[in-house]
Short mmCIF file of C-alpha atoms in Angstrom, two decimals:
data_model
loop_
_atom_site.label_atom_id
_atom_site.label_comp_id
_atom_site.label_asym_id
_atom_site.label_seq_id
_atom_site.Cartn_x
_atom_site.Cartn_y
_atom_site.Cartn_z
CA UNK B 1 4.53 -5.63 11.77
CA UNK B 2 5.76 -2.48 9.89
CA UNK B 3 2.50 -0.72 7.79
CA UNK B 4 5.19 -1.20 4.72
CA UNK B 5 5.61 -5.22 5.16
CA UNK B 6 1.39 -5.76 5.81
CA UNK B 7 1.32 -4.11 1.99
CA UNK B 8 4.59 -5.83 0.64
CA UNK B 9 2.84 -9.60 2.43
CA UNK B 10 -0.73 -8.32 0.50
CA UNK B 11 0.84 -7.62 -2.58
CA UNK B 12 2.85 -11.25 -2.71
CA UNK B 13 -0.58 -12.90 -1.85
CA UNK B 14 -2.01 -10.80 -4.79
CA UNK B 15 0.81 -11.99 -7.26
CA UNK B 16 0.96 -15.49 -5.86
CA UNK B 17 -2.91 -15.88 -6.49
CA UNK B 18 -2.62 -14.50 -10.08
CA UNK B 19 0.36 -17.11 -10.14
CA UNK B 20 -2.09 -19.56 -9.81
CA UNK B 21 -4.81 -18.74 -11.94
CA UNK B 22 -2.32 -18.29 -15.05
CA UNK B 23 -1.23 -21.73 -14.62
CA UNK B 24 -4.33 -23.29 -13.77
CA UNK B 25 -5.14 -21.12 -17.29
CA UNK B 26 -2.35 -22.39 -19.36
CA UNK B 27 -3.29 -26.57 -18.01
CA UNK B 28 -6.87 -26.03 -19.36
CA UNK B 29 -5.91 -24.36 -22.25
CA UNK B 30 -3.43 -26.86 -23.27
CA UNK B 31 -5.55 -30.25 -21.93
CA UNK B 32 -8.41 -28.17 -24.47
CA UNK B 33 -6.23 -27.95 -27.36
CA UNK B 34 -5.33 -31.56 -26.85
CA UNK B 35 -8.44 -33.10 -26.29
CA UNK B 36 -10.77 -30.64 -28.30
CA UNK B 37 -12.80 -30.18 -25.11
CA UNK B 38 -14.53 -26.93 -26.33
CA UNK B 39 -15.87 -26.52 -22.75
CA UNK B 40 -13.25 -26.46 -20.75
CA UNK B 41 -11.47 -23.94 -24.18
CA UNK B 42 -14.41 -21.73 -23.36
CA UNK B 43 -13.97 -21.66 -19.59
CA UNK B 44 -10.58 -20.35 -20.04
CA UNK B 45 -11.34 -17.64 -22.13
CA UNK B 46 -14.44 -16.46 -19.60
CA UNK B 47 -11.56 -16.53 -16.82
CA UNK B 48 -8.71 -14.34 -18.64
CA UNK B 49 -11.05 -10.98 -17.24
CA UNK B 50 -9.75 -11.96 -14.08
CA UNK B 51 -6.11 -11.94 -15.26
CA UNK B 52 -6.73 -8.83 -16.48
CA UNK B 53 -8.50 -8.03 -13.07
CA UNK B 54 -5.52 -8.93 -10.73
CA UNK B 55 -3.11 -6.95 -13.44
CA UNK B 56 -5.26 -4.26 -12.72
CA UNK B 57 -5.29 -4.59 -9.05
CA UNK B 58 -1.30 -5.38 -8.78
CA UNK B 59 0.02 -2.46 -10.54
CA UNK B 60 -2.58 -0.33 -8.46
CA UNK B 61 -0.91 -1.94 -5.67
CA UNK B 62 2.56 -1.11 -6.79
CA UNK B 63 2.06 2.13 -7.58
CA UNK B 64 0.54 2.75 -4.13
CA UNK B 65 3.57 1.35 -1.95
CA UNK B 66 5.89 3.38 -4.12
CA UNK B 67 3.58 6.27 -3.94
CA UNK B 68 2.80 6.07 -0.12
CA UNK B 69 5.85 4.10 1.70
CA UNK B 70 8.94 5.21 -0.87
CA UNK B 71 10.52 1.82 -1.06
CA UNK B 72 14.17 1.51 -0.97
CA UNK B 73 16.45 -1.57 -1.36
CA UNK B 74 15.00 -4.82 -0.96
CA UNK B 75 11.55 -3.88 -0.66
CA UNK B 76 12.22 -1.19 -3.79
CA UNK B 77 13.69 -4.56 -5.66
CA UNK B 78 10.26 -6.38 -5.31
CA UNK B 79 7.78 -3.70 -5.99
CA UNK B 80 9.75 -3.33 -9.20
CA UNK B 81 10.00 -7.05 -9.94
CA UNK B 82 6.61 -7.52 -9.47
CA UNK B 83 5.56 -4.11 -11.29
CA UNK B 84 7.40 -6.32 -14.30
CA UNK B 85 6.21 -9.86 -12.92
CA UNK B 86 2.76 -8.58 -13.13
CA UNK B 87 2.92 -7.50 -16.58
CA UNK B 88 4.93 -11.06 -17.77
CA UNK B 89 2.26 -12.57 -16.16
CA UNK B 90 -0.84 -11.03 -17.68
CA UNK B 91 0.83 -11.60 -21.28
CA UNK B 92 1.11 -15.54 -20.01
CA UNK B 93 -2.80 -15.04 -19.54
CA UNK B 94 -3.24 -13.78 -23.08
CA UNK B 95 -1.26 -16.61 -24.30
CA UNK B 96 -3.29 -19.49 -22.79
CA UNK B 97 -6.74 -17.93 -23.99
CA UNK B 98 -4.81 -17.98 -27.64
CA UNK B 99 -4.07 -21.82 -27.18
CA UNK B 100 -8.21 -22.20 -25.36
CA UNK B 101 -9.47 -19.94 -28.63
CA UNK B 102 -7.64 -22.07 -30.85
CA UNK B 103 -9.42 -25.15 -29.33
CA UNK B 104 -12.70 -23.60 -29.04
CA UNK B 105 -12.04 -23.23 -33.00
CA UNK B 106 -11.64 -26.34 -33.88
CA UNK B 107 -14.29 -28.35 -36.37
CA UNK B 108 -16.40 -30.62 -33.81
CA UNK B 109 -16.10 -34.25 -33.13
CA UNK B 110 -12.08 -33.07 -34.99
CA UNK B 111 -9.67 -32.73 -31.84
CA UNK B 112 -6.20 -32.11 -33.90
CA UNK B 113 -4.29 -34.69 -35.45
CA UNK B 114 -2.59 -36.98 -32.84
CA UNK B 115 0.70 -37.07 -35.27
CA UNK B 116 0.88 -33.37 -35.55
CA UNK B 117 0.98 -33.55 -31.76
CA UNK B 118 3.26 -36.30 -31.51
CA UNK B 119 5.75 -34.98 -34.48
CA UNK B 120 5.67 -30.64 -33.34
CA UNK B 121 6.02 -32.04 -29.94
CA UNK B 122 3.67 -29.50 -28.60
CA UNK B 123 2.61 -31.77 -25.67
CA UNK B 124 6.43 -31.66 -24.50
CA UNK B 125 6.79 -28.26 -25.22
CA UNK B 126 3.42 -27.57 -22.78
CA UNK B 127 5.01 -29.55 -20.00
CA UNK B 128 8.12 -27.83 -20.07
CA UNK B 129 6.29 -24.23 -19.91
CA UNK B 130 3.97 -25.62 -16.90
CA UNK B 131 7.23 -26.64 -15.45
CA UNK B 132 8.67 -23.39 -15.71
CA UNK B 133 6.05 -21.45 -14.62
CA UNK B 134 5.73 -23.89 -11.34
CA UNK B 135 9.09 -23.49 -11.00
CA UNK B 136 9.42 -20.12 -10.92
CA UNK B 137 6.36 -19.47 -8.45
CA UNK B 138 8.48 -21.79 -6.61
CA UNK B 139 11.36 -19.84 -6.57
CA UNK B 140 9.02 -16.52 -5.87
CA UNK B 141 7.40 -18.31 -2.81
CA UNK B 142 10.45 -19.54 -1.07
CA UNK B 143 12.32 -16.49 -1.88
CA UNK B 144 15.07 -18.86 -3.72
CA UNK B 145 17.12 -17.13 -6.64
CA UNK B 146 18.78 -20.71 -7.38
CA UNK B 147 15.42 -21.92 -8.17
CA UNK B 148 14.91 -19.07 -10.62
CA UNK B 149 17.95 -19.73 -12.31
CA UNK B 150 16.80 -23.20 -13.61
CA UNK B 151 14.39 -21.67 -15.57
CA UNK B 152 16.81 -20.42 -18.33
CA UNK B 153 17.77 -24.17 -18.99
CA UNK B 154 14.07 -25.04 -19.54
CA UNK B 155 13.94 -22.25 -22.00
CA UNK B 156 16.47 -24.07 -24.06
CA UNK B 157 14.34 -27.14 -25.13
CA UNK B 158 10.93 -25.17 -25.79
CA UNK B 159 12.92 -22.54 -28.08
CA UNK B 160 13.85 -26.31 -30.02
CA UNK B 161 11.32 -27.36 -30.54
CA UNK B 162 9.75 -24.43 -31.43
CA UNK B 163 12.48 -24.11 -34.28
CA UNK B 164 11.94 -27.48 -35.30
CA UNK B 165 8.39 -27.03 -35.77
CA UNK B 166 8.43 -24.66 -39.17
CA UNK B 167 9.86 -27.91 -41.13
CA UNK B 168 7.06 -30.74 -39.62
CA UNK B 169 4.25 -28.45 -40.18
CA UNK B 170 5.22 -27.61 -43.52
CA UNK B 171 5.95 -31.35 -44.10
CA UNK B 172 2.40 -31.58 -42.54
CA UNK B 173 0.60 -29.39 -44.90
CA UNK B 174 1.79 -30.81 -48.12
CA UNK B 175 0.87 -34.11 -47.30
CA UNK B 176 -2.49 -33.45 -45.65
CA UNK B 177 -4.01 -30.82 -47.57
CA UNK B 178 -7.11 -30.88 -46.26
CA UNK B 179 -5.93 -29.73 -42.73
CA UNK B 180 -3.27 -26.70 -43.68
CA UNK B 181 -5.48 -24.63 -41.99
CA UNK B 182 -5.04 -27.04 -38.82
CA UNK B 183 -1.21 -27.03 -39.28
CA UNK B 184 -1.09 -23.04 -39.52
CA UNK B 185 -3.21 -22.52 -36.32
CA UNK B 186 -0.29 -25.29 -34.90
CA UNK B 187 2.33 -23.49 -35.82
CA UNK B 188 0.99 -19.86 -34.72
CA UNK B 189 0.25 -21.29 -31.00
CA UNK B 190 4.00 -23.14 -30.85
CA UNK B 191 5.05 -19.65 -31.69
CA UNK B 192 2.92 -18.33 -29.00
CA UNK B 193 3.74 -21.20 -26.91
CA UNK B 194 7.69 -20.04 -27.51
CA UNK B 195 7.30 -16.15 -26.41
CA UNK B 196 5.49 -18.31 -23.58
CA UNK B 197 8.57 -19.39 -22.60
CA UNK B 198 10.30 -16.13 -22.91
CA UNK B 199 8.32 -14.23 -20.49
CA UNK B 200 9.03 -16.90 -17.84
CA UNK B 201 13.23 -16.16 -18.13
CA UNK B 202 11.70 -12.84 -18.02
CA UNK B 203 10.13 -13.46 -14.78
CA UNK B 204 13.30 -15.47 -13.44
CA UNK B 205 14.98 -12.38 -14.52
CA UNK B 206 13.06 -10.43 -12.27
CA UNK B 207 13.06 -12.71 -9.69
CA UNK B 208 16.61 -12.66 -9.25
CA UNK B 209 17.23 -8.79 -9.69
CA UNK B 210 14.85 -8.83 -6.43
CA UNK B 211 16.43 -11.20 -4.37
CA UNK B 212 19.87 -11.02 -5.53
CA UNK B 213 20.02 -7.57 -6.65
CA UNK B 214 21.78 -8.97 -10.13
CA UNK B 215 20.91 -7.82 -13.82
CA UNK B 216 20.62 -10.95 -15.97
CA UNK B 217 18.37 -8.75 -18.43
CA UNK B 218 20.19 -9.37 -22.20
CA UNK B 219 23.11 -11.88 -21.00
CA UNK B 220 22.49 -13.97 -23.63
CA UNK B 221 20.94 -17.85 -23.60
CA UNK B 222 22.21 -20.28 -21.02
CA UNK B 223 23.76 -22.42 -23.81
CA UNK B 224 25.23 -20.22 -27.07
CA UNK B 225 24.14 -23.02 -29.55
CA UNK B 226 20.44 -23.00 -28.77
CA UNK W 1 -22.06 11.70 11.29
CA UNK W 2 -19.20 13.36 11.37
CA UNK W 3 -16.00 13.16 13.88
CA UNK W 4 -15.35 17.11 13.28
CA UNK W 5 -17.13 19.16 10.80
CA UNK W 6 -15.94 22.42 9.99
CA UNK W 7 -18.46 24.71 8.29
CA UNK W 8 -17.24 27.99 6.21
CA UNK W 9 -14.50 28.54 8.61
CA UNK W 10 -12.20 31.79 8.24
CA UNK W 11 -9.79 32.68 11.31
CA UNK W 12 -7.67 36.22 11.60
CA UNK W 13 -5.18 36.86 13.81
CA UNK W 14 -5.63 40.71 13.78
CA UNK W 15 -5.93 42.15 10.37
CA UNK W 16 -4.31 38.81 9.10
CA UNK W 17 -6.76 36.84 7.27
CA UNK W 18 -5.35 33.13 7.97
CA UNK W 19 -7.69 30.95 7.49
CA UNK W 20 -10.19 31.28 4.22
CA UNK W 21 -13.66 29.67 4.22
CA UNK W 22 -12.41 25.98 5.21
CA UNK W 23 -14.55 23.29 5.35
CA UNK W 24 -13.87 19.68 6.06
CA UNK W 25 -15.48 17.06 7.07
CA UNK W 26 -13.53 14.30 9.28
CA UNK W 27 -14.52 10.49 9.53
CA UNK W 28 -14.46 8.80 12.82
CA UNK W 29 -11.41 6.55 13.38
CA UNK W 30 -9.61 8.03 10.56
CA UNK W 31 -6.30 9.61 10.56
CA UNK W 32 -6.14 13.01 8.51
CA UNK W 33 -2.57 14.80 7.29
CA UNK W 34 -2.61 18.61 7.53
CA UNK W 35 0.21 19.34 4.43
CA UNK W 36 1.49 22.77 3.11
CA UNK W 37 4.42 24.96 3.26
CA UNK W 38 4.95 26.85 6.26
CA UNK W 39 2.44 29.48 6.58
CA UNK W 40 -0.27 27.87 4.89
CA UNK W 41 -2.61 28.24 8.05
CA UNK W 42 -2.26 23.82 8.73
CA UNK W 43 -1.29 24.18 12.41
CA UNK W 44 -3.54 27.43 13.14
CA UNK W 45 -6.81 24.90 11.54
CA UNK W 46 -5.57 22.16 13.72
CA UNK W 47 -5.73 24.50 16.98
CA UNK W 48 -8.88 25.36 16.17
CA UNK W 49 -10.11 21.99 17.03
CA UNK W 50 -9.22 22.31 21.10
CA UNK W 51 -9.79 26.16 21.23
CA UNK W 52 -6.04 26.62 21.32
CA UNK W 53 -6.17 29.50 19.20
CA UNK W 54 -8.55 30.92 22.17
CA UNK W 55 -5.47 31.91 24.30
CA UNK W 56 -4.02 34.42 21.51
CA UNK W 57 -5.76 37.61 21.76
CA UNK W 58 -6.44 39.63 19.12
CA UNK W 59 -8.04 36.26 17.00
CA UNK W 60 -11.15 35.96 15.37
CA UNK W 61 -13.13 33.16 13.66
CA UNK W 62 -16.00 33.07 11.59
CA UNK W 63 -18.30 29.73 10.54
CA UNK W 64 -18.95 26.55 12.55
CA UNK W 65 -17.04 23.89 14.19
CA UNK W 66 -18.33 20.68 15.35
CA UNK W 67 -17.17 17.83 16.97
CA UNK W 68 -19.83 14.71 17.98
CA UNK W 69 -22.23 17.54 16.64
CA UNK W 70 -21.90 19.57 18.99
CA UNK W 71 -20.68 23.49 18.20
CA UNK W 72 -17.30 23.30 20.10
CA UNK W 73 -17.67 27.51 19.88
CA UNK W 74 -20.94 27.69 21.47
CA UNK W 75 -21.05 30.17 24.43
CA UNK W 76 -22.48 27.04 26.83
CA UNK W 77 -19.50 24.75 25.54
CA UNK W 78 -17.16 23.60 28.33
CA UNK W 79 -13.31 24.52 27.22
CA UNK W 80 -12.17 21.78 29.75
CA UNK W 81 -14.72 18.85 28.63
CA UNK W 82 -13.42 19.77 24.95
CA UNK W 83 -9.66 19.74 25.83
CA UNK W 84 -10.29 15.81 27.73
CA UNK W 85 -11.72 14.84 24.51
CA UNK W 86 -9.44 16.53 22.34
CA UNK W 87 -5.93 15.81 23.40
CA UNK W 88 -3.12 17.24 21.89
CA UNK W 89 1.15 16.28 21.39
CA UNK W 90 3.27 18.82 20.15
CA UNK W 91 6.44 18.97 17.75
CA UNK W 92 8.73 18.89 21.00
CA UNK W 93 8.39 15.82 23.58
CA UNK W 94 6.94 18.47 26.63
CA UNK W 95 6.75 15.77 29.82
CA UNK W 96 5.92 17.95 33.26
CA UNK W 97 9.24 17.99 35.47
CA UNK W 98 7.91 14.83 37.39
CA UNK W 99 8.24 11.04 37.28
CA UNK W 100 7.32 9.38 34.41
CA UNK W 101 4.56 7.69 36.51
CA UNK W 102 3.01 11.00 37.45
CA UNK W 103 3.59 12.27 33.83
CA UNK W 104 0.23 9.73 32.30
CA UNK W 105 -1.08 9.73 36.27
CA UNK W 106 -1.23 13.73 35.78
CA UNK W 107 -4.50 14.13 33.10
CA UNK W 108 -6.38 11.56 35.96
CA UNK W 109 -5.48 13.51 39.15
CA UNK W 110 -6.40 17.34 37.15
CA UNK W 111 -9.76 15.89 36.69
CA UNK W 112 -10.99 14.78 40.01
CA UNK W 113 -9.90 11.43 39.85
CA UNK W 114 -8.40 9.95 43.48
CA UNK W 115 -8.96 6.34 43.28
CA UNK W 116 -5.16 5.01 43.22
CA UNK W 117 -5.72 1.47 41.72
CA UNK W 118 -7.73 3.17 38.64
CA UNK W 119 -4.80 5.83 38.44
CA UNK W 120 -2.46 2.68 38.46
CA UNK W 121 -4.31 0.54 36.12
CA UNK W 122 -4.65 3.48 33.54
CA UNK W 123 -1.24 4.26 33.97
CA UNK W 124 -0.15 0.75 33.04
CA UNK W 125 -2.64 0.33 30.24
CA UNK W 126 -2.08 3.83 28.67
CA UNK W 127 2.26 3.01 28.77
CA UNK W 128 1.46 -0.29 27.17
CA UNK W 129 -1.18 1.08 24.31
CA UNK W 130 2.03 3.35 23.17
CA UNK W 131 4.11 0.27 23.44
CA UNK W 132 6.60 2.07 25.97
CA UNK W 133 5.81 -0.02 29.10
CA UNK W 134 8.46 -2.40 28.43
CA UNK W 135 10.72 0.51 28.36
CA UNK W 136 10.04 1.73 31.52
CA UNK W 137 8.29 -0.46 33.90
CA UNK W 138 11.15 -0.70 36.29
CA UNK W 139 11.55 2.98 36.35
CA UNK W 140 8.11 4.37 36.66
CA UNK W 141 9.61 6.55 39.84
CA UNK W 142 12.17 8.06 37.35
CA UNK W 143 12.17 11.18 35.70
CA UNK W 144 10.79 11.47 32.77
CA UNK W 145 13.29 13.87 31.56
CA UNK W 146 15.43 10.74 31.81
CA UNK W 147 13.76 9.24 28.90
CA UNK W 148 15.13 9.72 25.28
CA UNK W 149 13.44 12.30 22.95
CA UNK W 150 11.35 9.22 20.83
CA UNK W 151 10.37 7.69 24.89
CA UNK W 152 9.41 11.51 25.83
CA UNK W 153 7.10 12.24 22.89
CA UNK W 154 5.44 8.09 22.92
CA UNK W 155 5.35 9.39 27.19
CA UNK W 156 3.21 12.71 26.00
CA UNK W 157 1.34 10.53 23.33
CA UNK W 158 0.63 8.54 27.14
CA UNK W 159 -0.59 11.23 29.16
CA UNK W 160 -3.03 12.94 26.34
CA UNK W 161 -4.60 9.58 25.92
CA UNK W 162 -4.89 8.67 29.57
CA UNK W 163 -7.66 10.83 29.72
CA UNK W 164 -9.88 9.05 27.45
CA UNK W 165 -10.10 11.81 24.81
CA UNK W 166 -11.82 10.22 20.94
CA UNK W 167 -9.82 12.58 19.06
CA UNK W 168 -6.19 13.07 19.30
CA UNK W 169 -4.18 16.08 17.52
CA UNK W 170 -0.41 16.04 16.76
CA UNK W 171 1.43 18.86 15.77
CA UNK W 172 4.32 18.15 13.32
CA UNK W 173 4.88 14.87 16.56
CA UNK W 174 8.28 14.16 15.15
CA UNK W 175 9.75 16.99 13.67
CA UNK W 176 12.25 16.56 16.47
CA UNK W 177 13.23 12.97 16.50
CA UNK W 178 15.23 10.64 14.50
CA UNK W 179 14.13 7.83 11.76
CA UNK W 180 13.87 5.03 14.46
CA UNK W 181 12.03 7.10 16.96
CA UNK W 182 9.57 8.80 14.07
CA UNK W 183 9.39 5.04 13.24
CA UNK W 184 7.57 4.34 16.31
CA UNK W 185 5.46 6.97 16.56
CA UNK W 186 4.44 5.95 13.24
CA UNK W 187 3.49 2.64 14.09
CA UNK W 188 1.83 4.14 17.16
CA UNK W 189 -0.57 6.19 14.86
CA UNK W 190 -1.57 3.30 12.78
CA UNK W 191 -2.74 0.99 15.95
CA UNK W 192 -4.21 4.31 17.46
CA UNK W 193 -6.38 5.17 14.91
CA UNK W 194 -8.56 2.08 15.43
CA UNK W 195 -9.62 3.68 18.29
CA UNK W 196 -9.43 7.03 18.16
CA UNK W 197 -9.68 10.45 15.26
CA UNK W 198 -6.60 11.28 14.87
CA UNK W 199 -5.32 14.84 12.91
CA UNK W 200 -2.00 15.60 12.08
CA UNK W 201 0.13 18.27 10.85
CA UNK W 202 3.41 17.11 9.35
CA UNK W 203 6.22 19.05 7.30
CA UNK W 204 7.19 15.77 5.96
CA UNK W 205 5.46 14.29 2.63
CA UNK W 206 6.32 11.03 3.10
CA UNK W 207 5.20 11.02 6.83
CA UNK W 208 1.89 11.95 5.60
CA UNK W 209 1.58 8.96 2.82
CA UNK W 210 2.19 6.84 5.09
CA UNK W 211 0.09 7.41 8.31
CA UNK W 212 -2.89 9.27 6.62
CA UNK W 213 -6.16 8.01 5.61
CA UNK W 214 -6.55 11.32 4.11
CA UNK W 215 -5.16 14.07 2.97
CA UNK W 216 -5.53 18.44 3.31
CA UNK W 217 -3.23 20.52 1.43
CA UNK W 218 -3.24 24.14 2.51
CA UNK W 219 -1.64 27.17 0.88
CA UNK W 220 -1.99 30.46 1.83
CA UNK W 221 -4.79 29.69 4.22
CA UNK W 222 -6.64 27.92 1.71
CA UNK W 223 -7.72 24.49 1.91
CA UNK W 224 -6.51 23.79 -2.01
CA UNK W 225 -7.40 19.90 -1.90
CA UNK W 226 -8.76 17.43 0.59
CA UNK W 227 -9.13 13.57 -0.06
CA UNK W 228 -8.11 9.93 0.21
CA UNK W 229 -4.11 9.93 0.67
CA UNK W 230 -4.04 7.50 -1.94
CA UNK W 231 -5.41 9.38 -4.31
CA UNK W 232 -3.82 12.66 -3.25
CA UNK W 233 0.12 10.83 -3.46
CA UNK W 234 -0.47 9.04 -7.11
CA UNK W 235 -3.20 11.16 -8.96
CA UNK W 236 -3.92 15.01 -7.40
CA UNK W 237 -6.54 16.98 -9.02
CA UNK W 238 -4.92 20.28 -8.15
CA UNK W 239 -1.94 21.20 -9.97
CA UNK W 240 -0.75 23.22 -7.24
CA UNK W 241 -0.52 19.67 -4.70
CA UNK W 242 0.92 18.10 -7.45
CA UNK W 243 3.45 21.04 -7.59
CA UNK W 244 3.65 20.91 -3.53
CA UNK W 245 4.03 17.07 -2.84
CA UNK W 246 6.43 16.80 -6.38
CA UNK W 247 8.50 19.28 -4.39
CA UNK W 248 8.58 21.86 -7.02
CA UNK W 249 6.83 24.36 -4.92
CA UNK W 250 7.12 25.32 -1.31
#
C-alpha cells in the first residue's frame, strides 16, 4: 500500500470514529432531554472535549496529507470533504451538549412536559436527525453518493417542524405560565436541533463533491415549498 | 545514541568555505531529507558521511563525525569497513557492465566472501527486499544494462544493501527517472527505513515530504533549519525555508 492511502485509510478511521461519538452524543443528549436523566445530560457534556479532541486531531491530519503527499483528484476531493466534514461534525457535537445542558438544567423530579413533546414534535424531529446522521456515515463508509443524496429529503420534515414550532410554544406559554421559561429553552434547542439538520446536507454536500466530484453547495432545497 | 552525529563541522574545498559549523544529530532507523538550492553544500554534507569527499584533493574539514560513536575521521578508522556500512546510490542508475546477478553478487565477492549458496541466497533476498525479484528472476544471467532506468537504480539500491551496510545514502536517487519509477523507489525508502538510516538529498520538495522523517534545509553551506518533516512542510520556524519550500526563493 501507497504511504498516501495508509494516511487517507487513518484519516477515514479518524472521521468514522468521531462519526460515532457525535451520534452516540446526540442519542444521549436527546434520551436526557426526554427523560430528564441529568446523568446521562452530564455525561454528554464531559464527552464533547473529545469532539473537540478528534477536530483537533483531523484537521492536523488534513493539513499534513496536503502538506506532505500534495493530494490531487480523488484523494484531493476527500481531504477537502473531510477538512469540511470535520468541522460540520464538531458543530453537531456542540449541538448535542446544548440539548444535554438543557437537560442537565432542568428543575428536578420536572422532566419537560410530555405535551410540549408530543405537540413541537421534538421526539420526531430527533429521530429524523439520528437518521440522517446514520445515514450519511452510511453513505461515507460505503463510499455511496446515492446514499448521501437522501439526506436532503430528511432535511425537509425537520425544517417543518421546526417552523411549526414558534406557534405551539407560544400557544404553550400563554396557557402554562408557569413553564415559559420551559417553552423558551424548547424552542431555542428545536432551533438548534434545525441548524442540526443543516450541517448534515452540509455533510451530504461534501460527501458527494468527494465521490462524485459535483457542487450541490447553494442549489436550493430538494422540494421549493419547504 | 546517535546513528551519525556531526559535531561543529566546516568543510573547504580549497579556499571555498562550503560547509559552515554543521551539526546534526541523526536517529537510528530514520530517514533524513538533505533540501536547498543547488550549491547549498547538501550533497558535499552527505559525502562526508562515507569519506567520499576524501578522494578530492585540495579538501579540508574541521569538527567531528560519528557514526555508532565511533569518529569515522580518526587516523585508525578503516575507509573500507566505513564504506560496507555506509552504502551509497547515486542520481544516475550506475550497474557494473555485468549480469544483473553479478551486479548485487559483486559487494559479496569484493569482500572475501566465496561461499556460492550465501552469494545466492543474498542475491535472492537483497532483489526481493527492493521488490525487483519478480522482475528479473528469469533473467538473472542478463545484463543489467538491459534493465530500465527505475529496474537499474532499485538494481544499485540491491547491490549497496547486499553488503549489510545500517546506513544507506542516496544522492538526489531519482532525479533521473520518471513518476512511476520515482514511485517505487519511494515506496522502497519507506519499507527500508525500518531497517536501516537512511539520508537523502533530493531537489524535489515534495519528494522530501513524503519519504522524510526529517528534514535539513541548507543555504549557502549553512544548515538554516533541521527538524521533524512535518513540522518543517506546515509550520517552519525560519523564514528563509518557508521562502525555499513556498518556492519563492531558490
Amino acid at each position: 500500500m501507497k504511504v498516501i492511502d495508509q494516511e487517507i485509510a487513518s484519516l477515514k478511521n479518524s472521521v468514522s470514529e468521531m462519526w460515532s461519538l457525535v451520534r452516540q452524543q446526540l442519542f444521549n443528549a436527546g434520551e436526557a432531554m426526554l427523560s430528564g436523566d441529568k446523568e446521562l445530560a452530564y455525561k454528554v457534556i464531559s464527552r464533547e472535549r473529545r469532539v473537540n479532541a478528534f477536530e483537533l486531531k483531523i484537521d492536523s491530519d488534513c493539513e499534513d496529507i496536503i502538506a506532505l503527499y500534495a493530494p490531487v483528484a480523488i484523494d484531493l476531493r476527500f481531504v477537502l470533504a473531510m477538512y469540511k466534514i470535520n468541522t460540520n461534525l464538531e458543530r453537531l457535537g456542540d449541538f448535542a451538549e446544548s440539548i444535554a445542558r438543557f437537560a442537565g438544567n432542568l428543575p428536578d423530579g420536572e422532566p419537560v412536559d410530555p405535551d410540549l413533546i408530543k405537540e413541537t414534535r421534538v421526539q420526531v424531529m430527533l429521530q429524523e436527525l439520528l437518521e440522517m446522521l446514520a445515514l450519511a456515515q452510511e453513505a461515507f463508509e460505503k463510499e455511496d453518493s446515492e446514499i448521501a443524496s437522501r439526506i436532503f429529503l430528511k432535511d425537509n420534515l425537520v425544517d417543518e417542524i421546526n417552523v411549526a414550532s414558534s406557534k405551539i410554544i407560544a400557544n404553550y406559554i400563554e396557557s402554562h405560565p408557569g413553564s415559559a421559561l420551559i417553552g423558551l429553552y424548547m424552542s431555542g434547542v428545536i432551533r438548534k436541533m434545525e441548524r442540526f439538520g443543516d450541517h448534515c446536507t452540509n455533510i451530504a454536500e461534501e460527501l458527494i463533491f468527494y465521490l462524485d466530484a459535483k457542487v450541490m453547495k447553494h442549489m436550493g432545497k430538494a422540494d421549493p415549498k419547504a | 545514541m546517535y546513528k551519525i552525529d556531526t559535531q561543529n563541522v566546516d568543510f573547504y574545498y580549497g579556499d571555498f568555505h562550503a560547509l559552515k559549523n554543521i551539526s546534526m544529530q541523526i536517529s537510528p532507523n530514520t530517514s533524513v531529507a538533505f533540501i536547498g538550492p543547488s550549491g547549498c553544500g547538501k550533497s558535499t554534507f552527505l559525502r562526508l558521511f562515507n569519506r567520499m569527499n576524501d578522494l578530492i584533493p585540495g579538501t579540508k574539514l574541521e569538527g567531528k563525525i560519528y557514526i555508532d560513536e565511533r569518529n569515522i575521521y580518526d587516523k585508525s578508522e578503516n575507509v573500507d569497513r566505513l564504506r560496507k556500512n555506509v552504502g551509497m546510490v547515486f542520481q544516475k542508475p550506475n550497474p557494473f557492465p555485468k549480469t544483473i546477478f553479478e551486479n548485487v553478487a559483486y559487494g559479496l565477492r569484493v569482500n572475501g566472501v566465496k561461499d556460492q549458496s550465501y552469494i545466492e541466497e543474498t542475491v535472492v533476498k537483497t532483489l526481493q527486499q527492493v521488490v525487483l525479484w519478480d522482475e528479473v528472476k528469469d533473467k538473472l544471467k542478463e545484463s543489467a544494462f538491459a534493465l530500465s532506468g527505475g529496474q537499474q537504480q532499485r538494481l544499485c539500491i540491491a547491490r549497496a544493501l547486499a553488503i549489510s551496510p545500517s546506513i544507506l545514502l542516496m544522492d538526489e536517487p531519482t532525479s533521473a527517472l520518471d513518476p512511476i519509477s520515482t514511485g517505487k523507489i519511494e515506496d522502497l525508502i519507506h519499507q527500508l527505513k525500518e531497517q536501516y538510516t537512511i539520508v537523502i538529498v533530493t531537489h524535489n520538495m515534495q519528494q522530501a515530504a513524503r519519504v522524510s522523517d526529517k528534514t535539513g534545509y541548507f543555504y549557502l553551506g549553512e544548515l538554516i533549519e533541521y527538524g521533524d518533516t512535518r513540522k518543517i512542510f506546515t509550520n517552519p520556524e525560519k523564514e528563509s525555508t518557508q521562502n525555499y519550500i513556498t518556492g519563492r526563493f531558490g
